[in-house]
Short mmCIF file of N, CA and C in Angstrom, two decimals:
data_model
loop_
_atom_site.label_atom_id
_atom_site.label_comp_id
_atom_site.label_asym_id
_atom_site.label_seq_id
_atom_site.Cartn_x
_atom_site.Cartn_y
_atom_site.Cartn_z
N UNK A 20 -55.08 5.32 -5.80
CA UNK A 20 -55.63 5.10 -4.48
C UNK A 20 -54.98 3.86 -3.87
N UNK A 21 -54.77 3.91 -2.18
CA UNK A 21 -54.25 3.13 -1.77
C UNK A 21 -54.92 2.16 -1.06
N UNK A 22 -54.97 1.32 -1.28
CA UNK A 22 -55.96 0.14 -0.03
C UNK A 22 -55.26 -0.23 1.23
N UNK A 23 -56.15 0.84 2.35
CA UNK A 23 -55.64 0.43 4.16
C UNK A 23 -55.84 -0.97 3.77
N UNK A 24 -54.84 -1.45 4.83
CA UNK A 24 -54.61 -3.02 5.45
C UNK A 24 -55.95 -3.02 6.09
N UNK A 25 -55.89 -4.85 5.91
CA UNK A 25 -57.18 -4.88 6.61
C UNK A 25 -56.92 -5.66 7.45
N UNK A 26 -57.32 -5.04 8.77
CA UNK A 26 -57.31 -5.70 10.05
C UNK A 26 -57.66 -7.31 10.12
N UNK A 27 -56.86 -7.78 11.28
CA UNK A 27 -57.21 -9.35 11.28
C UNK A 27 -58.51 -9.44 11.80
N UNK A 28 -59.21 -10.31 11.80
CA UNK A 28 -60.49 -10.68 11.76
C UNK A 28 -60.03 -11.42 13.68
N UNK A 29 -61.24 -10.65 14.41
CA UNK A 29 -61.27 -10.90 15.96
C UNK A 29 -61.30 -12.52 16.36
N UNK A 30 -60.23 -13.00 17.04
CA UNK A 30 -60.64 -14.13 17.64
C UNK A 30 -62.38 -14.63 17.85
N UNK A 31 -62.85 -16.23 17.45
CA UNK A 31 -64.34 -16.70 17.47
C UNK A 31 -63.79 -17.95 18.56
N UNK A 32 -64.68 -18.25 19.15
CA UNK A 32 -64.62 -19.89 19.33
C UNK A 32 -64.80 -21.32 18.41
N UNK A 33 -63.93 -21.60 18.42
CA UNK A 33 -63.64 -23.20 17.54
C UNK A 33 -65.15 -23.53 17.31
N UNK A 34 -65.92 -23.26 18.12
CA UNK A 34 -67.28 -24.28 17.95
C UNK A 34 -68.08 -22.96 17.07
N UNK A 35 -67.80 -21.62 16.94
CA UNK A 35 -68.54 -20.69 16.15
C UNK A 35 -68.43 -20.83 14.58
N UNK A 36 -67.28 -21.77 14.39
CA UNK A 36 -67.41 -22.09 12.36
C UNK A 36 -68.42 -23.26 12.27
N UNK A 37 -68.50 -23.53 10.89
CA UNK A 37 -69.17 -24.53 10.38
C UNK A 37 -68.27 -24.84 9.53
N UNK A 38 -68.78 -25.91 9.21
CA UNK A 38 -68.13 -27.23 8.62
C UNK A 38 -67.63 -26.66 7.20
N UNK A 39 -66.22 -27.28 7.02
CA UNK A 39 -65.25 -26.82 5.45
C UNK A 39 -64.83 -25.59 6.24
N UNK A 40 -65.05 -24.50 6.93
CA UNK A 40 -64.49 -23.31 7.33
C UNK A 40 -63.06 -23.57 7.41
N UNK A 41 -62.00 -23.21 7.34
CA UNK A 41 -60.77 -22.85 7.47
C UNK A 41 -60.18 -21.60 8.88
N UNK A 42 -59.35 -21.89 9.60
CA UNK A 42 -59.14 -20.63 10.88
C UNK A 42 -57.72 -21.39 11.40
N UNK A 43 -57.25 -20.15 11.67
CA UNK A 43 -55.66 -20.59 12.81
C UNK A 43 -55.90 -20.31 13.84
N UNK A 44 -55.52 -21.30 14.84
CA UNK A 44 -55.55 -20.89 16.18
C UNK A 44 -54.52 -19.84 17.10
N UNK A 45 -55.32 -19.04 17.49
CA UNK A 45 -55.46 -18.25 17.96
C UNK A 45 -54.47 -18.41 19.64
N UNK A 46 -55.34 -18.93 20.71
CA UNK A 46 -54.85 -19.14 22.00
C UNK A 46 -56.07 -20.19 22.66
N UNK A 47 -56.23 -20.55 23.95
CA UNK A 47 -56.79 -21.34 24.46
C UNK A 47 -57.23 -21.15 25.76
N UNK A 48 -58.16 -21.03 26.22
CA UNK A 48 -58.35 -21.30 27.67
C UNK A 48 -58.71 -22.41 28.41
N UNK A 49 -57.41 -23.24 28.21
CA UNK A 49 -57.10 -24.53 28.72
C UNK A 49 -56.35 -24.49 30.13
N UNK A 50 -56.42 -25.66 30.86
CA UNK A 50 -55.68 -25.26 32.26
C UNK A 50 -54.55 -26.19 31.32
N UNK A 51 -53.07 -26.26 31.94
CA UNK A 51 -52.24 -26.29 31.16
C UNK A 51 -51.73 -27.66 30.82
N UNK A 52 -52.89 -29.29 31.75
CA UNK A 52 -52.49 -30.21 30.76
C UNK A 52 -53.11 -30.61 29.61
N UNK A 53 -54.36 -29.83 29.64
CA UNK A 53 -55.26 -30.17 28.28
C UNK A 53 -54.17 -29.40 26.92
N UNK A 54 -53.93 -28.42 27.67
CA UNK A 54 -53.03 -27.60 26.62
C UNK A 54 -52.23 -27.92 25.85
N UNK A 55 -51.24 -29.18 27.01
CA UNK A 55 -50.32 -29.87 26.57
C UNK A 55 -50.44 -30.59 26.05
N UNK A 56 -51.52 -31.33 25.98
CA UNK A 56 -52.10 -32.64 25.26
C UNK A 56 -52.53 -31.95 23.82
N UNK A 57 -53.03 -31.50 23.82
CA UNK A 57 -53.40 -30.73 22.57
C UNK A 57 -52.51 -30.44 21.47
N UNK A 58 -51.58 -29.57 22.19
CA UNK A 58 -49.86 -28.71 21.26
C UNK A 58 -49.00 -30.76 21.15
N UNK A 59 -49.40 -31.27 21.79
CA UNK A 59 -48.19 -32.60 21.29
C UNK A 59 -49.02 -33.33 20.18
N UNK A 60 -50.80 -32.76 20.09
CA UNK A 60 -51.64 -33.51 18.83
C UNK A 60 -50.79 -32.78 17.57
N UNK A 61 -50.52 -31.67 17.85
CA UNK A 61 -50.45 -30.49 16.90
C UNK A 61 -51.05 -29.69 16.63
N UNK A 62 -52.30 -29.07 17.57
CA UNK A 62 -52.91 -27.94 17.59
C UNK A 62 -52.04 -26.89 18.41
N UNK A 63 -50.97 -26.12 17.89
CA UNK A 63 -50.10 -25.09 18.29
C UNK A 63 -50.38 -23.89 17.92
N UNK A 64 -50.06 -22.74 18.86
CA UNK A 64 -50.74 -21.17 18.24
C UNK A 64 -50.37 -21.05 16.82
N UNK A 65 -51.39 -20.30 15.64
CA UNK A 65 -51.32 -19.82 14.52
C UNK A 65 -51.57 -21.35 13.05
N UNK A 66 -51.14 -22.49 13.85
CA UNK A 66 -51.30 -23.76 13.18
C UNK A 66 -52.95 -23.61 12.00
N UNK A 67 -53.13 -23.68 11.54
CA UNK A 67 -53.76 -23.38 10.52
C UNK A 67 -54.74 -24.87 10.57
N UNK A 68 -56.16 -24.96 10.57
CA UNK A 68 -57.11 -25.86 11.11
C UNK A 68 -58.30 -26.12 9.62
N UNK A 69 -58.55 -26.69 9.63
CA UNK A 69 -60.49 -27.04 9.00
C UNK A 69 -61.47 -27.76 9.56
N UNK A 70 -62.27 -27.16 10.14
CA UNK A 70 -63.62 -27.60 9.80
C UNK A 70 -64.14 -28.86 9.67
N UNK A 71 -64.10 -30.26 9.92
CA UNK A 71 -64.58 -31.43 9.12
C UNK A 71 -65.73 -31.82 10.09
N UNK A 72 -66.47 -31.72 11.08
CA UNK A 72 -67.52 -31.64 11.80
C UNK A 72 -67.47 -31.27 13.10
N UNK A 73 -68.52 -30.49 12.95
CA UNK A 73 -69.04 -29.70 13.78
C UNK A 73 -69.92 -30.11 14.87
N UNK A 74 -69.76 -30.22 16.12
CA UNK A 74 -70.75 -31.03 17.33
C UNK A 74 -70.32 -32.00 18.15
N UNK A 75 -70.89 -33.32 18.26
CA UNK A 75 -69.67 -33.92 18.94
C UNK A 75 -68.97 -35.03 18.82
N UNK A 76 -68.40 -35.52 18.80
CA UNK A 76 -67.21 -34.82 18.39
C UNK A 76 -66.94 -33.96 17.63
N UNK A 77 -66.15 -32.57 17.47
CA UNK A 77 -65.81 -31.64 16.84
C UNK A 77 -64.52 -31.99 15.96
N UNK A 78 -64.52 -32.35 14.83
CA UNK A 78 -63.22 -32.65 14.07
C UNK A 78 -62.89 -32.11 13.12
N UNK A 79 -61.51 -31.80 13.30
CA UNK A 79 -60.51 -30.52 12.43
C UNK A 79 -59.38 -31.37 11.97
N UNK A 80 -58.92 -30.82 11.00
CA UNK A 80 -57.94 -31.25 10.20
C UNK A 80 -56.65 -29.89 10.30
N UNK A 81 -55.50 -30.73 10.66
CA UNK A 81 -54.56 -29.60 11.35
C UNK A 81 -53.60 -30.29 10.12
N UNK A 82 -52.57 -29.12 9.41
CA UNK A 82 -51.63 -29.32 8.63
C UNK A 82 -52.01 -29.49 7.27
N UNK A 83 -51.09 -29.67 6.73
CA UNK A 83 -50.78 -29.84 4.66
C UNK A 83 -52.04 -31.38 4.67
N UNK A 84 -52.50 -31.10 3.47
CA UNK A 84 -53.08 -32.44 2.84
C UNK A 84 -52.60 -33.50 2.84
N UNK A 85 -51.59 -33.76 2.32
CA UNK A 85 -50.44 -34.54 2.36
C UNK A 85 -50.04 -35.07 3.73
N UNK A 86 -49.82 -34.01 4.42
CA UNK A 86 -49.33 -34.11 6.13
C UNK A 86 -49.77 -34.59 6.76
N UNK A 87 -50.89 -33.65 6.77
CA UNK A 87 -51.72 -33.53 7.84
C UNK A 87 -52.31 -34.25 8.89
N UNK A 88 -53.48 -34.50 9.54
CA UNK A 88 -53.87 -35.26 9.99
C UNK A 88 -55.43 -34.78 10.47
N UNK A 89 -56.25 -35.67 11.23
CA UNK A 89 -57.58 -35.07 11.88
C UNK A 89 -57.57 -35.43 13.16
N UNK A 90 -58.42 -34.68 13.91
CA UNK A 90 -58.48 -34.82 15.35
C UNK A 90 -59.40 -34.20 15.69
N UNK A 91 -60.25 -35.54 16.68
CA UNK A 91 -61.56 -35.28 17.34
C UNK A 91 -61.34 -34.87 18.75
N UNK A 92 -62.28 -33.73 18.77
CA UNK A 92 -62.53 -33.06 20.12
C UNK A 92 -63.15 -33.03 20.72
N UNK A 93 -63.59 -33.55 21.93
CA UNK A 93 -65.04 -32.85 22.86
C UNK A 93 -65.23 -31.27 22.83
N UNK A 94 -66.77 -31.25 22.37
CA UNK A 94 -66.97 -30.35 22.30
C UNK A 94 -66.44 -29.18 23.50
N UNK A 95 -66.66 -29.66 24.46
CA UNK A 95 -66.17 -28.80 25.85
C UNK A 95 -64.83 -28.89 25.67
N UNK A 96 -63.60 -29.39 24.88
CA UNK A 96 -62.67 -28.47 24.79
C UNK A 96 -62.48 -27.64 23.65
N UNK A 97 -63.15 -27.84 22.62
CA UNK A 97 -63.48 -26.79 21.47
C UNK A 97 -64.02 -26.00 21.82
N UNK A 98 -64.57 -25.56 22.63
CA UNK A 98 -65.24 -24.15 23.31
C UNK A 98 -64.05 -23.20 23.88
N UNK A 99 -63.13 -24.19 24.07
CA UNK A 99 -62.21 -23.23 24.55
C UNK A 99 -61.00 -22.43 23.93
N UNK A 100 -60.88 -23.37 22.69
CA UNK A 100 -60.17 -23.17 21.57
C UNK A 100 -60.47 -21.63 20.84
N UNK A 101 -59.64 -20.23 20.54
CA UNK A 101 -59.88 -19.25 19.73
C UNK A 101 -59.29 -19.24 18.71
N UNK A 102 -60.16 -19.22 17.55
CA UNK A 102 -59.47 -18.98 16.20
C UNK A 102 -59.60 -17.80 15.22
N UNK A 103 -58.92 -17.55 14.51
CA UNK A 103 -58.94 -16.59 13.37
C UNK A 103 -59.51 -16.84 12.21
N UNK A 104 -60.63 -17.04 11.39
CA UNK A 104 -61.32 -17.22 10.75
C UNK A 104 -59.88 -16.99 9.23
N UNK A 105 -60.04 -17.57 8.82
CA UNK A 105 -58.78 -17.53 7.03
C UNK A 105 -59.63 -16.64 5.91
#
């Protein structure tokens, strides 16, 4: 027996995980200088995110352990943020 692929899991809003969750971003409904401000933090489509609190500030950890880094969000632009749950 063969196991169908399993579909990607539907875009959520950044603010729909909880805390430790893991998700790549998805796309944004940003007008396009928040956008820009954002992609030069290093939140870029598919960039791979965690979880580190939830509310407000909203703070995610973008990149390798090693790499990486964290970055706090107002909640009102984490609402706008879509991610793919990992």
């Amino acid at each position: 027996m063969i196991d169908a692929p399993v579909a990607p899991k539907s875009p959520i809003r950044l603010t729909q995980l909880t805390r430790g969750q893991s998700a790549r971003l998805d796309s944004t409904t940003l007008d396009s200088g928040e956008g820009e401000a954002l992609r030069a933090m290093g939140l870029r489509p598919e960039c791979e995110l965690r979880v580190c609190k939830m509310g407000e500030p909203c703070i995610v950890s973008i990149g390798s352990k090693a790499g990486g880094c964290r970055i706090a969000l107002a909640k009102r632009l984490a609402d706008h943020l879509h991610v793919r749950p990992c």
